[in-house]
Amino acid sequence: MKCEKNVWGCVQSSPLVKLMMAALKSSGCEVDLTRHISCEVCDVTVNGGYDSELNQVIVCQNVTRTEGMTQGVLAHELIHMFDYCRNKLDFKNVEHLACTEIRAANLTHCSFLSAMFQGDASPFKIAKAHQDCVKTKAAFSVMAIRRIDEAEARAVVDRVFDKCYNDLEPIGRRIRRNSLDMYKAYQDRYAFGYE
Amino acid sequence: MEGEVYADDLSSVPALSWLVRPCERYKEEYKDCRSIKAKFHQYFIHGETKDCSNWQADYDHCLQYRKYKDLESLTSVIKSEMKRRQERLKGHYTNTVWDKRESPPDDWNKPLPEYLQKTQEGSYLALKSKEQKEGKIEEPSYICTIS
C-alpha cells in the first residue's frame, strides 16, 4: 500500500513522471495505473523493472521505499515504455536492449556522486565521466537481463552508444540533481508535442 | 502553454512566435548556465563548459519585443529557439538503432493474466485510477515561480 501511495504521489506531483506519462499519452500509449504499474516484492538486488512480456512497470516495494526512489524507478522504466511505444523495439535484440538501457541511465541516473559511488568518476576524473557511468550502468542492466558476461555487454553497449546517448527524448535534457531542470523539462513539453 | 506572445496576437506576428518563452525563463536559463553547479555538470558531461551568451541574447531580444514590439528581435529569438530545437531533436532522429513505429503497439493494453487482474482489482492504485477517470481527483495546484 505504501508503494502504491508513493506511485500515486509521483504521478500527481513529480514533473519527471508527469512528463513521461504525458509523452506516452500523446504518443497513443496512455499509462493505466491499474494495468501498467505493479508493486511487487522482488529480489533485494533490484529496485524495479519493466516486464516486456506483460508491458508492465514493476516497482519493488521491499526495496523502493520512498517517494524519491519511486520517482527514479518510474522515470527509468517509463523510458523503456516510451521506447517500446514509439519504436519497433525488440527486447530479444541485444542492441535494442542496450540502447534503451543507455537512454534510461543517461536520462534518469548518473549524477557525479552516483558515478563516483559506481567507480566511474573521482575528483581526478571528471571530464566526460558521465559517459563512463552510463556505459557501466547500461552494461550491468544488459548483463542482468540477458545473462551475458561483462565483456560482451560492454561491447554491445559501445556499438550503439553514440546514437543512443544523444537521443534525449522525451525529457530533452540531462537533468542536474537539485536544480529546476525537471520543472523546465516539464514546461517544455508542449513545444515538443507531449501534451 | 506559456509564451511571451499572447495568443490573441499570434495572427499578427511571425509564424512560430509561440516558441518564444516568457522572457524571465531566458534570464533564469542564463543565470543557471553560468552557475558553478551547472558548469561542473557541463564539464562532467561534455568535458568542457558551455557558452551561455545565447541565453543572454535571447533575454535581451525578448525584452525588446516586450517593450517596443520589435519584430526583428522577436524573429531573432524564434531563430534561436529553432536552433535549440534542431540540436535537441538531431540526436533523436539520428538514432537508427531501431525503426520508428507508425502507430502504437497493438498489444499495449492486452489483458493481464486472470490471476494478476484479480490482485489489481481492489488495489489502492485501481481505486485512484477509477477516481481520476471519473473526474473526482483534482490536479494539485501549486505556485511555481522561477526568479
mmCIF file with all atom_site columns, C-alpha atoms in Angstrom, chain B residues 17-115:
data_model
loop_
_atom_site.group_PDB
_atom_site.id
_atom_site.type_symbol
_atom_site.label_atom_id
_atom_site.label_alt_id
_atom_site.label_comp_id
_atom_site.label_asym_id
_atom_site.label_entity_id
_atom_site.label_seq_id
_atom_site.pdbx_PDB_ins_code
_atom_site.Cartn_x
_atom_site.Cartn_y
_atom_site.Cartn_z
_atom_site.occupancy
_atom_site.B_iso_or_equiv
_atom_site.pdbx_formal_charge
_atom_site.auth_seq_id
_atom_site.auth_comp_id
_atom_site.auth_asym_id
_atom_site.auth_atom_id
_atom_site.pdbx_PDB_model_num
ATOM 1  C CA . SER B 1 17  ? 6.194  33.019  -32.311 1.00 0.00 ? 17  SER B CA 1
ATOM 2  C CA . TRP B 1 18  ? 4.560  30.575  -29.919 1.00 0.00 ? 18  TRP B CA 1
ATOM 3  C CA . LEU B 1 19  ? 8.028  29.063  -29.420 1.00 0.00 ? 19  LEU B CA 1
ATOM 4  C CA . VAL B 1 20  ? 9.201  32.193  -27.585 1.00 0.00 ? 20  VAL B CA 1
ATOM 5  C CA . ARG B 1 21  ? 9.135  31.625  -23.843 1.00 0.00 ? 21  ARG B CA 1
ATOM 6  C CA . PRO B 1 22  ? 8.334  34.324  -21.265 1.00 0.00 ? 22  PRO B CA 1
ATOM 7  C CA . CYS B 1 23  ? 11.471 36.491  -21.034 1.00 0.00 ? 23  CYS B CA 1
ATOM 8  C CA . GLU B 1 24  ? 12.132 35.568  -17.414 1.00 0.00 ? 24  GLU B CA 1
ATOM 9  C CA . ARG B 1 25  ? 12.817 31.985  -18.482 1.00 0.00 ? 25  ARG B CA 1
ATOM 10 C CA . TYR B 1 26  ? 15.759 33.092  -20.643 1.00 0.00 ? 26  TYR B CA 1
ATOM 11 C CA . LYS B 1 27  ? 17.137 35.059  -17.721 1.00 0.00 ? 27  LYS B CA 1
ATOM 12 C CA . GLU B 1 28  ? 16.787 32.018  -15.476 1.00 0.00 ? 28  GLU B CA 1
ATOM 13 C CA . GLU B 1 29  ? 18.471 29.743  -18.035 1.00 0.00 ? 29  GLU B CA 1
ATOM 14 C CA . TYR B 1 30  ? 21.347 32.247  -18.397 1.00 0.00 ? 30  TYR B CA 1
ATOM 15 C CA . LYS B 1 31  ? 21.779 32.556  -14.642 1.00 0.00 ? 31  LYS B CA 1
ATOM 16 C CA . ASP B 1 32  ? 21.701 28.797  -14.220 1.00 0.00 ? 32  ASP B CA 1
ATOM 17 C CA . CYS B 1 33  ? 24.040 28.130  -17.160 1.00 0.00 ? 33  CYS B CA 1
ATOM 18 C CA . ARG B 1 34  ? 26.686 30.345  -15.555 1.00 0.00 ? 34  ARG B CA 1
ATOM 19 C CA . SER B 1 35  ? 26.360 28.885  -12.057 1.00 0.00 ? 35  SER B CA 1
ATOM 20 C CA . ILE B 1 36  ? 29.176 26.817  -10.559 1.00 0.00 ? 36  ILE B CA 1
ATOM 21 C CA . LYS B 1 37  ? 26.970 23.751  -10.233 1.00 0.00 ? 37  LYS B CA 1
ATOM 22 C CA . ALA B 1 38  ? 25.901 23.970  -13.864 1.00 0.00 ? 38  ALA B CA 1
ATOM 23 C CA . LYS B 1 39  ? 29.497 24.488  -15.049 1.00 0.00 ? 39  LYS B CA 1
ATOM 24 C CA . PHE B 1 40  ? 30.521 21.393  -13.134 1.00 0.00 ? 40  PHE B CA 1
ATOM 25 C CA . HIS B 1 41  ? 27.626 19.449  -14.659 1.00 0.00 ? 41  HIS B CA 1
ATOM 26 C CA . GLN B 1 42  ? 28.572 20.636  -18.168 1.00 0.00 ? 42  GLN B CA 1
ATOM 27 C CA . TYR B 1 43  ? 32.210 19.629  -17.628 1.00 0.00 ? 43  TYR B CA 1
ATOM 28 C CA . PHE B 1 44  ? 31.151 16.259  -16.177 1.00 0.00 ? 44  PHE B CA 1
ATOM 29 C CA . ILE B 1 45  ? 29.061 15.510  -19.273 1.00 0.00 ? 45  ILE B CA 1
ATOM 30 C CA . HIS B 1 46  ? 30.810 17.268  -22.173 1.00 0.00 ? 46  HIS B CA 1
ATOM 31 C CA . GLY B 1 47  ? 34.368 17.718  -20.921 1.00 0.00 ? 47  GLY B CA 1
ATOM 32 C CA . GLU B 1 48  ? 34.010 21.475  -21.387 1.00 0.00 ? 48  GLU B CA 1
ATOM 33 C CA . THR B 1 49  ? 31.753 24.284  -20.271 1.00 0.00 ? 49  THR B CA 1
ATOM 34 C CA . LYS B 1 50  ? 29.018 25.742  -22.451 1.00 0.00 ? 50  LYS B CA 1
ATOM 35 C CA . ASP B 1 51  ? 28.795 29.179  -23.953 1.00 0.00 ? 51  ASP B CA 1
ATOM 36 C CA . CYS B 1 52  ? 25.822 30.777  -22.213 1.00 0.00 ? 52  CYS B CA 1
ATOM 37 C CA . SER B 1 53  ? 25.709 34.013  -24.218 1.00 0.00 ? 53  SER B CA 1
ATOM 38 C CA . ASN B 1 54  ? 22.820 32.824  -26.403 1.00 0.00 ? 54  ASN B CA 1
ATOM 39 C CA . TRP B 1 55  ? 20.508 32.837  -23.363 1.00 0.00 ? 55  TRP B CA 1
ATOM 40 C CA . GLN B 1 56  ? 21.511 36.412  -22.513 1.00 0.00 ? 56  GLN B CA 1
ATOM 41 C CA . ALA B 1 57  ? 20.984 37.478  -26.113 1.00 0.00 ? 57  ALA B CA 1
ATOM 42 C CA . ASP B 1 58  ? 17.539 35.858  -26.167 1.00 0.00 ? 58  ASP B CA 1
ATOM 43 C CA . TYR B 1 59  ? 16.616 37.583  -22.901 1.00 0.00 ? 59  TYR B CA 1
ATOM 44 C CA . ASP B 1 60  ? 17.646 40.981  -24.288 1.00 0.00 ? 60  ASP B CA 1
ATOM 45 C CA . HIS B 1 61  ? 15.768 40.437  -27.550 1.00 0.00 ? 61  HIS B CA 1
ATOM 46 C CA . CYS B 1 62  ? 12.732 39.163  -25.687 1.00 0.00 ? 62  CYS B CA 1
ATOM 47 C CA . LEU B 1 63  ? 12.611 42.328  -23.606 1.00 0.00 ? 63  LEU B CA 1
ATOM 48 C CA . GLN B 1 64  ? 12.962 44.429  -26.770 1.00 0.00 ? 64  GLN B CA 1
ATOM 49 C CA . TYR B 1 65  ? 9.873  42.750  -28.140 1.00 0.00 ? 65  TYR B CA 1
ATOM 50 C CA . ARG B 1 66  ? 8.024  43.103  -24.847 1.00 0.00 ? 66  ARG B CA 1
ATOM 51 C CA . LYS B 1 67  ? 8.767  46.836  -24.533 1.00 0.00 ? 67  LYS B CA 1
ATOM 52 C CA . TYR B 1 68  ? 8.731  48.017  -28.137 1.00 0.00 ? 68  TYR B CA 1
ATOM 53 C CA . LYS B 1 69  ? 7.042  45.188  -30.067 1.00 0.00 ? 69  LYS B CA 1
ATOM 54 C CA . ASP B 1 70  ? 10.230 44.960  -32.136 1.00 0.00 ? 70  ASP B CA 1
ATOM 55 C CA . LEU B 1 71  ? 9.556  42.136  -34.603 1.00 0.00 ? 71  LEU B CA 1
ATOM 56 C CA . GLU B 1 72  ? 13.204 41.838  -35.592 1.00 0.00 ? 72  GLU B CA 1
ATOM 57 C CA . SER B 1 73  ? 14.100 40.986  -32.013 1.00 0.00 ? 73  SER B CA 1
ATOM 58 C CA . LEU B 1 74  ? 11.226 38.505  -31.840 1.00 0.00 ? 74  LEU B CA 1
ATOM 59 C CA . THR B 1 75  ? 12.430 36.840  -35.044 1.00 0.00 ? 75  THR B CA 1
ATOM 60 C CA . SER B 1 76  ? 15.903 36.585  -33.574 1.00 0.00 ? 76  SER B CA 1
ATOM 61 C CA . VAL B 1 77  ? 14.571 34.679  -30.565 1.00 0.00 ? 77  VAL B CA 1
ATOM 62 C CA . ILE B 1 78  ? 12.491 32.436  -32.824 1.00 0.00 ? 78  ILE B CA 1
ATOM 63 C CA . LYS B 1 79  ? 15.625 31.535  -34.820 1.00 0.00 ? 79  LYS B CA 1
ATOM 64 C CA . SER B 1 80  ? 17.478 30.808  -31.613 1.00 0.00 ? 80  SER B CA 1
ATOM 65 C CA . GLU B 1 81  ? 14.672 28.519  -30.392 1.00 0.00 ? 81  GLU B CA 1
ATOM 66 C CA . MET B 1 82  ? 14.604 26.717  -33.742 1.00 0.00 ? 82  MET B CA 1
ATOM 67 C CA . LYS B 1 83  ? 18.340 26.107  -33.485 1.00 0.00 ? 83  LYS B CA 1
ATOM 68 C CA . ARG B 1 84  ? 17.963 24.691  -29.979 1.00 0.00 ? 84  ARG B CA 1
ATOM 69 C CA . ARG B 1 85  ? 15.099 22.523  -31.143 1.00 0.00 ? 85  ARG B CA 1
ATOM 70 C CA . GLN B 1 86  ? 17.125 21.158  -34.053 1.00 0.00 ? 86  GLN B CA 1
ATOM 71 C CA . GLU B 1 87  ? 20.062 20.366  -31.806 1.00 0.00 ? 87  GLU B CA 1
ATOM 72 C CA . ARG B 1 88  ? 17.837 18.565  -29.339 1.00 0.00 ? 88  ARG B CA 1
ATOM 73 C CA . LEU B 1 89  ? 15.955 16.552  -31.968 1.00 0.00 ? 89  LEU B CA 1
ATOM 74 C CA . LYS B 1 90  ? 19.033 15.749  -34.079 1.00 0.00 ? 90  LYS B CA 1
ATOM 75 C CA . GLY B 1 91  ? 20.064 13.071  -31.586 1.00 0.00 ? 91  GLY B CA 1
ATOM 76 C CA . HIS B 1 92  ? 16.573 11.595  -31.680 1.00 0.00 ? 92  HIS B CA 1
ATOM 77 C CA . TYR B 1 93  ? 16.286 11.448  -35.465 1.00 0.00 ? 93  TYR B CA 1
ATOM 78 C CA . THR B 1 94  ? 19.799 10.065  -35.967 1.00 0.00 ? 94  THR B CA 1
ATOM 79 C CA . ASN B 1 95  ? 19.147 7.194   -33.550 1.00 0.00 ? 95  ASN B CA 1
ATOM 80 C CA . THR B 1 96  ? 18.839 4.499   -36.186 1.00 0.00 ? 96  THR B CA 1
ATOM 81 C CA . VAL B 1 97  ? 19.401 1.573   -33.827 1.00 0.00 ? 97  VAL B CA 1
ATOM 82 C CA . TRP B 1 98  ? 15.694 0.908   -34.218 1.00 0.00 ? 98  TRP B CA 1
ATOM 83 C CA . ASP B 1 99  ? 12.994 1.768   -36.739 1.00 0.00 ? 99  ASP B CA 1
ATOM 84 C CA . LYS B 1 100 ? 10.253 4.187   -35.736 1.00 0.00 ? 100 LYS B CA 1
ATOM 85 C CA . ARG B 1 101 ? 6.706  2.887   -35.453 1.00 0.00 ? 101 ARG B CA 1
ATOM 86 C CA . GLU B 1 102 ? 3.853  4.316   -37.497 1.00 0.00 ? 102 GLU B CA 1
ATOM 87 C CA . SER B 1 103 ? 1.315  3.507   -34.785 1.00 0.00 ? 103 SER B CA 1
ATOM 88 C CA . PRO B 1 104 ? 1.363  2.348   -31.151 1.00 0.00 ? 104 PRO B CA 1
ATOM 89 C CA . PRO B 1 105 ? 1.888  -1.342  -30.438 1.00 0.00 ? 105 PRO B CA 1
ATOM 90 C CA . ASP B 1 106 ? -1.275 -3.460  -30.786 1.00 0.00 ? 106 ASP B CA 1
ATOM 91 C CA . ASP B 1 107 ? -0.592 -5.208  -27.503 1.00 0.00 ? 107 ASP B CA 1
ATOM 92 C CA . TRP B 1 108 ? -0.233 -2.027  -25.406 1.00 0.00 ? 108 TRP B CA 1
ATOM 93 C CA . ASN B 1 109 ? -3.404 -2.751  -23.448 1.00 0.00 ? 109 ASN B CA 1
ATOM 94 C CA . LYS B 1 110 ? -3.598 -6.510  -23.866 1.00 0.00 ? 110 LYS B CA 1
ATOM 95 C CA . PRO B 1 111 ? -5.346 -8.027  -20.833 1.00 0.00 ? 111 PRO B CA 1
ATOM 96 C CA . LEU B 1 112 ? -3.191 -9.239  -17.979 1.00 0.00 ? 112 LEU B CA 1
ATOM 97 C CA . PRO B 1 113 ? -3.429 -12.928 -16.983 1.00 0.00 ? 113 PRO B CA 1
ATOM 98 C CA . GLU B 1 114 ? -6.507 -13.532 -14.825 1.00 0.00 ? 114 GLU B CA 1
ATOM 99 C CA . TYR B 1 115 ? -4.593 -14.131 -11.597 1.00 0.00 ? 115 TYR B CA 1
#
